[in-house]
Short mmCIF file of C-alpha atoms in Angstrom, two decimals:
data_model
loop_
_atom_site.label_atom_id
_atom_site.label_comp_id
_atom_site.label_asym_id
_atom_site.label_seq_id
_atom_site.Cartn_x
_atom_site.Cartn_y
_atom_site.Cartn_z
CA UNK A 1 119.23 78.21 82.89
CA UNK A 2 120.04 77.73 79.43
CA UNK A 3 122.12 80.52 77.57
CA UNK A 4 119.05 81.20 74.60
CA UNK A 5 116.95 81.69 78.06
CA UNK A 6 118.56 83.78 80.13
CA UNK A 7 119.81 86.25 76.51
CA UNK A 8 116.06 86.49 76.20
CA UNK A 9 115.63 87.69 79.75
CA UNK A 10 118.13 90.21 79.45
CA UNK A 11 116.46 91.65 76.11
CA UNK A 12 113.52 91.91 77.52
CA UNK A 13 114.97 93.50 80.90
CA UNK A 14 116.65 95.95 78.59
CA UNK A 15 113.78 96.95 76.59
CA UNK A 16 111.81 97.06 79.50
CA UNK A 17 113.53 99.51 81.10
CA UNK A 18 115.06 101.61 78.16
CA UNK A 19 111.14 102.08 77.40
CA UNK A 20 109.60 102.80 80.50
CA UNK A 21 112.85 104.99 81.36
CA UNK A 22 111.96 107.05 78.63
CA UNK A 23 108.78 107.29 79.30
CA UNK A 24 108.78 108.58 82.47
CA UNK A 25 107.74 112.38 83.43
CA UNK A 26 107.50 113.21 86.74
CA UNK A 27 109.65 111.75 89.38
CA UNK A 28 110.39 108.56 91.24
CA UNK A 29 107.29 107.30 91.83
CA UNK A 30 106.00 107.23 88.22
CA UNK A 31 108.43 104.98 86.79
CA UNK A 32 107.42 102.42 89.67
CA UNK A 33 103.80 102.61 88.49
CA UNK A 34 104.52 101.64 85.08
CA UNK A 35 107.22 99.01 86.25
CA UNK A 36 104.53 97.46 87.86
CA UNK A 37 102.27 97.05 85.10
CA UNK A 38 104.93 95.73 82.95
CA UNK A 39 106.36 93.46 85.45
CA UNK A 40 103.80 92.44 87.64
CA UNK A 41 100.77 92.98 85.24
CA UNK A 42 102.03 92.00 81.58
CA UNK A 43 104.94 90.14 82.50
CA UNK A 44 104.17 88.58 85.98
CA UNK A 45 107.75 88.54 86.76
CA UNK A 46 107.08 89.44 89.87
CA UNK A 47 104.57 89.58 92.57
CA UNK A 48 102.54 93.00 93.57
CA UNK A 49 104.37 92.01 97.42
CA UNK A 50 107.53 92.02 95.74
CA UNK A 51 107.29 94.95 93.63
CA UNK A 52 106.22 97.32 96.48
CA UNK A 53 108.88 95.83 98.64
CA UNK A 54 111.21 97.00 95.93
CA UNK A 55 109.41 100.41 95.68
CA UNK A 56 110.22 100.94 99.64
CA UNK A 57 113.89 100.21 99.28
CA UNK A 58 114.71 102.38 96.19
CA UNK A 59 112.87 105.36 97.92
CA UNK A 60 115.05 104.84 100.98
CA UNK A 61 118.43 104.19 99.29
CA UNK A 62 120.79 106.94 97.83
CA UNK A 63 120.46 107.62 94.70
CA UNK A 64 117.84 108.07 91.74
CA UNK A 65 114.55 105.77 92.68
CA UNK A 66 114.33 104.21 88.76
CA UNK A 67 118.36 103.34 89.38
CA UNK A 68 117.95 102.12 92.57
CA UNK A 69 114.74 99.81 91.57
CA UNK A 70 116.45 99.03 88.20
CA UNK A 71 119.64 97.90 89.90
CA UNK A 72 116.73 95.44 92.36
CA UNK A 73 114.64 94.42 89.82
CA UNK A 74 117.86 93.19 87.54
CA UNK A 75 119.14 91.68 90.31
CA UNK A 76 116.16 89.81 91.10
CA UNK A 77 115.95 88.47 87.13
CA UNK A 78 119.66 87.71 86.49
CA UNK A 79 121.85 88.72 89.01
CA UNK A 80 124.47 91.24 89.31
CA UNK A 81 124.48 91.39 85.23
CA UNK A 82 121.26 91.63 84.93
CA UNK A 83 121.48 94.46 87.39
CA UNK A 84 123.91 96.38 85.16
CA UNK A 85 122.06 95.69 81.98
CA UNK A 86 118.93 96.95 83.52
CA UNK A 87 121.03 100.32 84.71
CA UNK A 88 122.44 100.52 81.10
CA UNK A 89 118.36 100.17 80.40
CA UNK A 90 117.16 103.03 82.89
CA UNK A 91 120.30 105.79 81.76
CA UNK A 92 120.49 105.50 78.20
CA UNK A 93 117.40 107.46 77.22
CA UNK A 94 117.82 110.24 79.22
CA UNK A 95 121.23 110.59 78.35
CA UNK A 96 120.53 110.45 74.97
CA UNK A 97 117.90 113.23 75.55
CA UNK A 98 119.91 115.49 77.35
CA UNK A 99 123.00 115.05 75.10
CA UNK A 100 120.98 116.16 72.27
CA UNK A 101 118.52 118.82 73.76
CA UNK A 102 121.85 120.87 75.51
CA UNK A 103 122.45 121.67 72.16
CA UNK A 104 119.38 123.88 71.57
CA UNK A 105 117.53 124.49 75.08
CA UNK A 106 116.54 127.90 74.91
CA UNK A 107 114.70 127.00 72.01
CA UNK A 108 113.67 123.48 73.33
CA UNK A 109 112.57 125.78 76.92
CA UNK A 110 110.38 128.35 74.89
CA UNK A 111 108.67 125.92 72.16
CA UNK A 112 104.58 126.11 72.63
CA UNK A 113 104.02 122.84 71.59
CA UNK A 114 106.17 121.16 73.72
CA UNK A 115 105.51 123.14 76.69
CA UNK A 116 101.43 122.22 75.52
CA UNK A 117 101.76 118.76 75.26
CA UNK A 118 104.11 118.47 78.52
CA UNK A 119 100.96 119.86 80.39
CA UNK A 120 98.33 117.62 79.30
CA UNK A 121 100.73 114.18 79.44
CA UNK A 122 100.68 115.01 83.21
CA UNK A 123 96.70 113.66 83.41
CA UNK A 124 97.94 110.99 81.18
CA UNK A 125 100.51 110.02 84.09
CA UNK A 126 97.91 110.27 86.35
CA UNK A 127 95.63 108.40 84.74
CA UNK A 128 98.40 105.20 84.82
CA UNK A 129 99.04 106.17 88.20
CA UNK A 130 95.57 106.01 89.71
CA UNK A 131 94.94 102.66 87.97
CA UNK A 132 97.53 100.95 89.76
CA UNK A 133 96.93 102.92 92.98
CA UNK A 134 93.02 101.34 92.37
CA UNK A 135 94.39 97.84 92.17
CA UNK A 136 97.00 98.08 95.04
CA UNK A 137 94.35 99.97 97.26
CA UNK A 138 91.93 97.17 96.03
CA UNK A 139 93.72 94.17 97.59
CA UNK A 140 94.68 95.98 100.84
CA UNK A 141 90.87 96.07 101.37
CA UNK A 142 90.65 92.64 100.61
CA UNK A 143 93.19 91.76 102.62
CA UNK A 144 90.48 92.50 105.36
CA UNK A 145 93.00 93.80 107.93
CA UNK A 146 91.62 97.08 109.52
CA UNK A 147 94.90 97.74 110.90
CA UNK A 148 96.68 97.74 107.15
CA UNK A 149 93.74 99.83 105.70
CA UNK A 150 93.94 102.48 108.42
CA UNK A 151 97.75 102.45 107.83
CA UNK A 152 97.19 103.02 103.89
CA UNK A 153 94.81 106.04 104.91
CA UNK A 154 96.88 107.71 107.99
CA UNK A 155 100.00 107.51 105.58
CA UNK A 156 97.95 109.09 102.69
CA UNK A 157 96.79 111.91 104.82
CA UNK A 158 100.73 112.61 106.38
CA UNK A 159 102.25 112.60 102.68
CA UNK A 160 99.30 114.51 100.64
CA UNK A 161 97.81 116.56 103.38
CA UNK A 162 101.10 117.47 105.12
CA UNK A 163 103.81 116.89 103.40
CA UNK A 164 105.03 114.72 105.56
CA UNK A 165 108.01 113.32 103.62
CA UNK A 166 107.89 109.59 102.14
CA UNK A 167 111.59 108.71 104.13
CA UNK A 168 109.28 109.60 107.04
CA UNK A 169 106.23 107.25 106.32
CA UNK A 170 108.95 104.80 105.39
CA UNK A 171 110.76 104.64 108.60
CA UNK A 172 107.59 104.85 110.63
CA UNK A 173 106.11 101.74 108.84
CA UNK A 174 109.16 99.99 110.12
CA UNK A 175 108.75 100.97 113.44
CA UNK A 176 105.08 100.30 113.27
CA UNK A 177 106.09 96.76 111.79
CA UNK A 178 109.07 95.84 114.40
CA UNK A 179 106.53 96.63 117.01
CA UNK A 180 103.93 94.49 116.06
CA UNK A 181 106.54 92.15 116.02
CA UNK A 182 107.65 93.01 119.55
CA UNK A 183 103.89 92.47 120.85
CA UNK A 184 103.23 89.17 118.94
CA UNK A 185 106.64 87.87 120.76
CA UNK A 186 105.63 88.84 123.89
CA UNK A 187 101.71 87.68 123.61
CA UNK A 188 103.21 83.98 122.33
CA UNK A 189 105.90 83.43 125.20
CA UNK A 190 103.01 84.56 127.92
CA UNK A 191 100.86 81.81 126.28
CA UNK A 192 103.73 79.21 126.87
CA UNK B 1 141.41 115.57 82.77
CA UNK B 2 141.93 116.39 86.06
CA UNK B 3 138.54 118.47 85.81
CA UNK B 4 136.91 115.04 84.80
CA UNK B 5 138.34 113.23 87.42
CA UNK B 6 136.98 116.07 90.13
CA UNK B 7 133.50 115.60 88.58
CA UNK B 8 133.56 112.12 88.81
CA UNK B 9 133.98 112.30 92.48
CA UNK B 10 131.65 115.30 92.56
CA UNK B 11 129.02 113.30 90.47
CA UNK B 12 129.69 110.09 93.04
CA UNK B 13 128.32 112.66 96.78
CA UNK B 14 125.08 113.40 94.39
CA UNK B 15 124.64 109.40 94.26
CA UNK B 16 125.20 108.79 97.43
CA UNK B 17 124.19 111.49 99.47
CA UNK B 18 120.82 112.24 97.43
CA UNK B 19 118.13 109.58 99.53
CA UNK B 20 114.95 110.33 98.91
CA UNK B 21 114.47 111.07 94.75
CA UNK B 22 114.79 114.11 92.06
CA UNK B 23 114.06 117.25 94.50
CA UNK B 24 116.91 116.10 96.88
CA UNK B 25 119.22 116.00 94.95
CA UNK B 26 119.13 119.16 93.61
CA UNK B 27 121.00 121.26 96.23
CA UNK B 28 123.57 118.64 96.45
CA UNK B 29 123.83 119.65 92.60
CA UNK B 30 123.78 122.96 93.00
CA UNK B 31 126.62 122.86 95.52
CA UNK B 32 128.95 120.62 93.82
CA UNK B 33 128.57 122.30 90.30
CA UNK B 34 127.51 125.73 90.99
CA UNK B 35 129.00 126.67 94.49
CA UNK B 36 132.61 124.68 94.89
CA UNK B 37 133.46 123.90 91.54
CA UNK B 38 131.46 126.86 89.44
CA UNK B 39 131.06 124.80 86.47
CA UNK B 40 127.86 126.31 85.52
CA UNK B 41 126.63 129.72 86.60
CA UNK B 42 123.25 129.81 89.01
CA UNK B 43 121.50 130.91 85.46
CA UNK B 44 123.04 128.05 83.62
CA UNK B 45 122.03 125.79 86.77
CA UNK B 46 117.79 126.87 86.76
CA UNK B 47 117.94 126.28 82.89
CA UNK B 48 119.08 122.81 83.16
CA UNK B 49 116.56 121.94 86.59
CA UNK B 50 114.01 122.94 83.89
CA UNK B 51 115.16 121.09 81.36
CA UNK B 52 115.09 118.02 83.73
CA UNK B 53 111.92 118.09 84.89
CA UNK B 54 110.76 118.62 80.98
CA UNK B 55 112.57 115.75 79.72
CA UNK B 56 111.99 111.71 81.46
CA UNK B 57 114.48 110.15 83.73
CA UNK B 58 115.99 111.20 87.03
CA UNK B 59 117.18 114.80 87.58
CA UNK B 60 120.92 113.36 89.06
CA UNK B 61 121.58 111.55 85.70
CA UNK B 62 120.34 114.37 83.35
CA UNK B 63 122.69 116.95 85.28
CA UNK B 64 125.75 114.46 85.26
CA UNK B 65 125.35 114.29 81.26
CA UNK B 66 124.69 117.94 80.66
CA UNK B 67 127.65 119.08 82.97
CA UNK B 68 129.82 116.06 81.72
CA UNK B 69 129.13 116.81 78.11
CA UNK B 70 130.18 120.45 78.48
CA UNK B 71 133.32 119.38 80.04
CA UNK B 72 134.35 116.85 77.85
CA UNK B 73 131.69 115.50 75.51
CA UNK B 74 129.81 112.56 75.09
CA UNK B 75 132.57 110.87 77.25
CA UNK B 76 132.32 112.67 80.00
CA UNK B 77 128.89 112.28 80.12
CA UNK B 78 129.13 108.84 80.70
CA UNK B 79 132.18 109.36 83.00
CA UNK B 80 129.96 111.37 85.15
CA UNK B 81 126.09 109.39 84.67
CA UNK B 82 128.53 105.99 86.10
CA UNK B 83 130.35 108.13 89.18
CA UNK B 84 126.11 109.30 90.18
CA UNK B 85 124.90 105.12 90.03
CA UNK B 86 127.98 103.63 91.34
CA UNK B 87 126.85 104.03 95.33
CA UNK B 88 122.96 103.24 94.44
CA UNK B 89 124.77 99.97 92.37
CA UNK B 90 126.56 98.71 95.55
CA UNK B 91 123.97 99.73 98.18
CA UNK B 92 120.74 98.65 96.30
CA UNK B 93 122.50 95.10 95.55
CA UNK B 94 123.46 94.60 98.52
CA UNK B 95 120.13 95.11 99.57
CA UNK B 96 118.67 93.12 97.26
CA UNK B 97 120.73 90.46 98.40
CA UNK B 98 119.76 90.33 101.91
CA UNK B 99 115.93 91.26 101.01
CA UNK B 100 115.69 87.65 98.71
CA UNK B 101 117.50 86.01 101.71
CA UNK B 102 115.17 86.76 104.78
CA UNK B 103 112.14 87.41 103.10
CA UNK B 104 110.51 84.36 103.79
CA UNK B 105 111.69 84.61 107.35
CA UNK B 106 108.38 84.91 109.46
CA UNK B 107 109.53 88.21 111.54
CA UNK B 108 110.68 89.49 108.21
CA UNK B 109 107.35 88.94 106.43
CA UNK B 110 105.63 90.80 109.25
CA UNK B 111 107.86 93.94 109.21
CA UNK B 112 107.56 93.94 105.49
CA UNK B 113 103.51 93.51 105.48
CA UNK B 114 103.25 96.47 107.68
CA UNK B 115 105.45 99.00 105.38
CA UNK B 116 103.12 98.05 101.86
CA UNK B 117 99.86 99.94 102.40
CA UNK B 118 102.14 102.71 103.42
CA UNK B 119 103.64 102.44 99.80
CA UNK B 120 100.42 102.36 98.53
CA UNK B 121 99.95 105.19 100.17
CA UNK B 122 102.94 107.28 98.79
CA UNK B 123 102.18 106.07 95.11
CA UNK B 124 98.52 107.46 95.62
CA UNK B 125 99.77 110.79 97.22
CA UNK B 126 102.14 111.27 94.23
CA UNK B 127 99.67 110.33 91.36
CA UNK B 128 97.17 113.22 93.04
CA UNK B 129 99.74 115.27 93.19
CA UNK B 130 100.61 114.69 89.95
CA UNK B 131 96.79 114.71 88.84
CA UNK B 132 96.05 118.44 90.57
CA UNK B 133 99.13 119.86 89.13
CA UNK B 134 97.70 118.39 85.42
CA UNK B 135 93.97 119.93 86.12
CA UNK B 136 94.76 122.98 87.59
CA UNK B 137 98.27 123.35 86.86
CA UNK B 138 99.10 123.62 90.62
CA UNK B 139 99.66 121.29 92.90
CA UNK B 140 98.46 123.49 96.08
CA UNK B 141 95.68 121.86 98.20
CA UNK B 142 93.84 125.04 98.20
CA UNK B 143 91.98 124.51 94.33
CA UNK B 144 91.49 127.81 92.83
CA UNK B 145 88.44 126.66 90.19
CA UNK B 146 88.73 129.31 88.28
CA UNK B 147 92.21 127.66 86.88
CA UNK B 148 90.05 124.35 86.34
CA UNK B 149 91.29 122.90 82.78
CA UNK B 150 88.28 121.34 81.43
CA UNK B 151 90.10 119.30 78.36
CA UNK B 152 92.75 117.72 80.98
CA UNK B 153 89.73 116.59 83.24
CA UNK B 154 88.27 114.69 80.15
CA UNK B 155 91.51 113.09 79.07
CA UNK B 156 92.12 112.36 82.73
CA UNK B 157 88.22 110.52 82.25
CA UNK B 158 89.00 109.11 79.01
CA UNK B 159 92.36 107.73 79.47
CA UNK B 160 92.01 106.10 83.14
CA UNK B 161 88.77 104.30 81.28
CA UNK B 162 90.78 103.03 78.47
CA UNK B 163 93.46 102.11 80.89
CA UNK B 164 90.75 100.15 83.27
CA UNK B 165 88.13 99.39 80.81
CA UNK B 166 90.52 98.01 78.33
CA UNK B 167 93.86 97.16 79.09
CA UNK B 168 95.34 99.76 77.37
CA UNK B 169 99.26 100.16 77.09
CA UNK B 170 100.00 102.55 79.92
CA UNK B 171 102.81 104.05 77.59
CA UNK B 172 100.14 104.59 74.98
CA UNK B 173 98.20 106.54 77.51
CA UNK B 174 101.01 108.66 78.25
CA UNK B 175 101.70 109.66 74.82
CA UNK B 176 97.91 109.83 73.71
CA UNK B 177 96.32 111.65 76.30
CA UNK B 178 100.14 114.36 75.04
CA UNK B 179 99.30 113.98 71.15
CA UNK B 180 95.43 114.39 71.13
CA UNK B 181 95.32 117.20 74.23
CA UNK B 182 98.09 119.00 72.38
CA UNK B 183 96.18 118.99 68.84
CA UNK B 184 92.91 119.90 70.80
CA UNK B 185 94.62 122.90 72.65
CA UNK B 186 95.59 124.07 68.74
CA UNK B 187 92.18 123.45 67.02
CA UNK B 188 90.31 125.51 69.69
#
């Protein structure tokens, strides 16, 4: 890769991040809604596969879920530097945020307008959210599998209906996975 | 100095013993900072959760710079943002390392295919979550209707339409949907 190339990548891994990191209110899973419409959608860096792949390992890895994508997503682009420069990406604006709202909270805590306009963003979130849950949810249907669409909907129903915790669904996946695996082994080596 | 250095290996357990996002990591906070090494007091401690989850990015990072700032300014907010990433940074790569290897493997592809609609699962269980608590500022499953915000439900309307309707920058929508509810909250 040439050096004008791969500087470009890492700009635009940095900006990506910094502005999405920044953007984010409202936990783990929000930031990997908008990474994948910047880097599936608008960029097509990756592949939707790829991106939800990523999703399941930051969730079950220590650590904060926009790190722990950042540091596979970076990876993926450029390496172990890109990894770090898409870290760098991910902490600066909060730090920055923090650094200078510690200075006046109590008046940052009790402001109207900010407290307002935190409120409402949250249907804003939403509205990116459902959008990529539509196209996600979309090709699972297409993929035509009625085993992988009544997987999507039991694991829906154990998170949102009882709290079952996303670790949980995680792991269980596997396990549903490894079996299937298991039973495709056996069925092939009978048919031999 | 030697305070710092007992954060940073405070700061490190968050990383790695916080699996599973924001929520828990916040009683590993509250034991390292509050509990053994009383760096904050518990009222000091619920300011700065709220705080967190007013302000973007992960709650881990935004309690390492606020308790590393205190202790020794803009550096030791960095000392203490690098001890929380350093176990995601190893684990996560060396994940990502062995994820790009055996992908392609057939067995591998198999597992993997069975764990996405799950995902897409816990991305749509967290944007309704996120959606109730924004239209009825709650995020119980039992809907009290007399809480129903009206205004949210038609930015909700107006800003997934833009966003499917027309491509709209997602960031845009996050901000908009903020700016123009805000101003309309104030006019009426």
């Amino acid at each position: 890769m040439n050096e004008k190339k791969s500087d470009k990548i890492l700009w635009q891994l940095f900006k990506s991040t910094f502005v999405l990191s920044a953007s984010t209110f409202g936990g783990g899973f929000v930031i990997v809604s908008l990474m994948k419409k910047k880097f599936v959608e608008e960029l097509k860096w990756l592949d939707e596969d790829e991106m939800l792949d990523i999703t399941a390992i930051a969730q079950s890895s220590p650590g904060p879920i926009p790190v722990n994508a950042s540091v596979i997503l970076g990876y993926r682009m450029h390496g172990v530097v890109g990894s770090l420069v898409a870290i760098a990406g991910t902490i600066i604006p909060p730090m920055i945020i923090i650094s200078i709202i510690s200075v006046f909270y109590t008046e940052f805590r009790e402001n109207q307008v900010i407290a307002i306009a935190l409120q409402v963003m949250r249907v804003g979130v939403a509205a990116v959210i459902m959008d990529v849950v539509f196209n996600l949810a979309t090709n699972v249907f297409k993929g035509k599998s009625k085993f992988y669409i009544s997987l999507m909907f039991i694991a829906f129903i154990a998170t949102f209906f009882f709290n079952v915790s996303a670790m949980l669904v995680i792991l269980l996946s596997l396990a549903i996975g490894i079996s299937e695996l298991v039973i495709i082994h056996f069925r092939n080596t009978r048919n031999i | 100095m030697g305070m710092l250095i007992k954060l940073f290996f405070s700061f490190l357990q968050v990383g790695l013993f916080s699996v599973g996002g924001g929520y828990a990591a916040i009683p590993l906070i509250q034991n390292q900072i509050v509990d053994t090494h009383a760096l904050l007091t518990l009222a000091e401690f619920t300011d700065l959760i709220t705080i967190a989850e007013m302000t973007p990015g992960p709650i881990s990072i935004n309690s390492a710079t606020f308790v590393g700032t205190r202790i020794a300014g803009p550096f030791g907010a960095v000392v203490c943002s690098i001890a929380c990433i350093i176990p995601s940074f190893i684990i996560c790569l060396t994940l990502a390392k062995f994820y790009y290897k055996y992908r392609d493997l057939g067995g591998v592809k198999t597992v993997l295919a069975a764990l996405r609609p799950a995902v897409v699962a816990l991305i749509a269980s967290a944007g309704m979550s996120i959606l109730l608590l924004g239209l009825f500022n709650s995020d119980s499953l039992v809907l009290n209707f007399d809480n129903f915000r009206i205004i949210e439900f038609g930015l909700f309307c107006v800003g997934f339409f833009a966003i499917r309707k027309y491509k709209i920058n997602p960031i845009a929508i996050i901000f908009g949907t903020g700016f123009i509810g805000t101003i309309i909250y104030f006019i009426i």
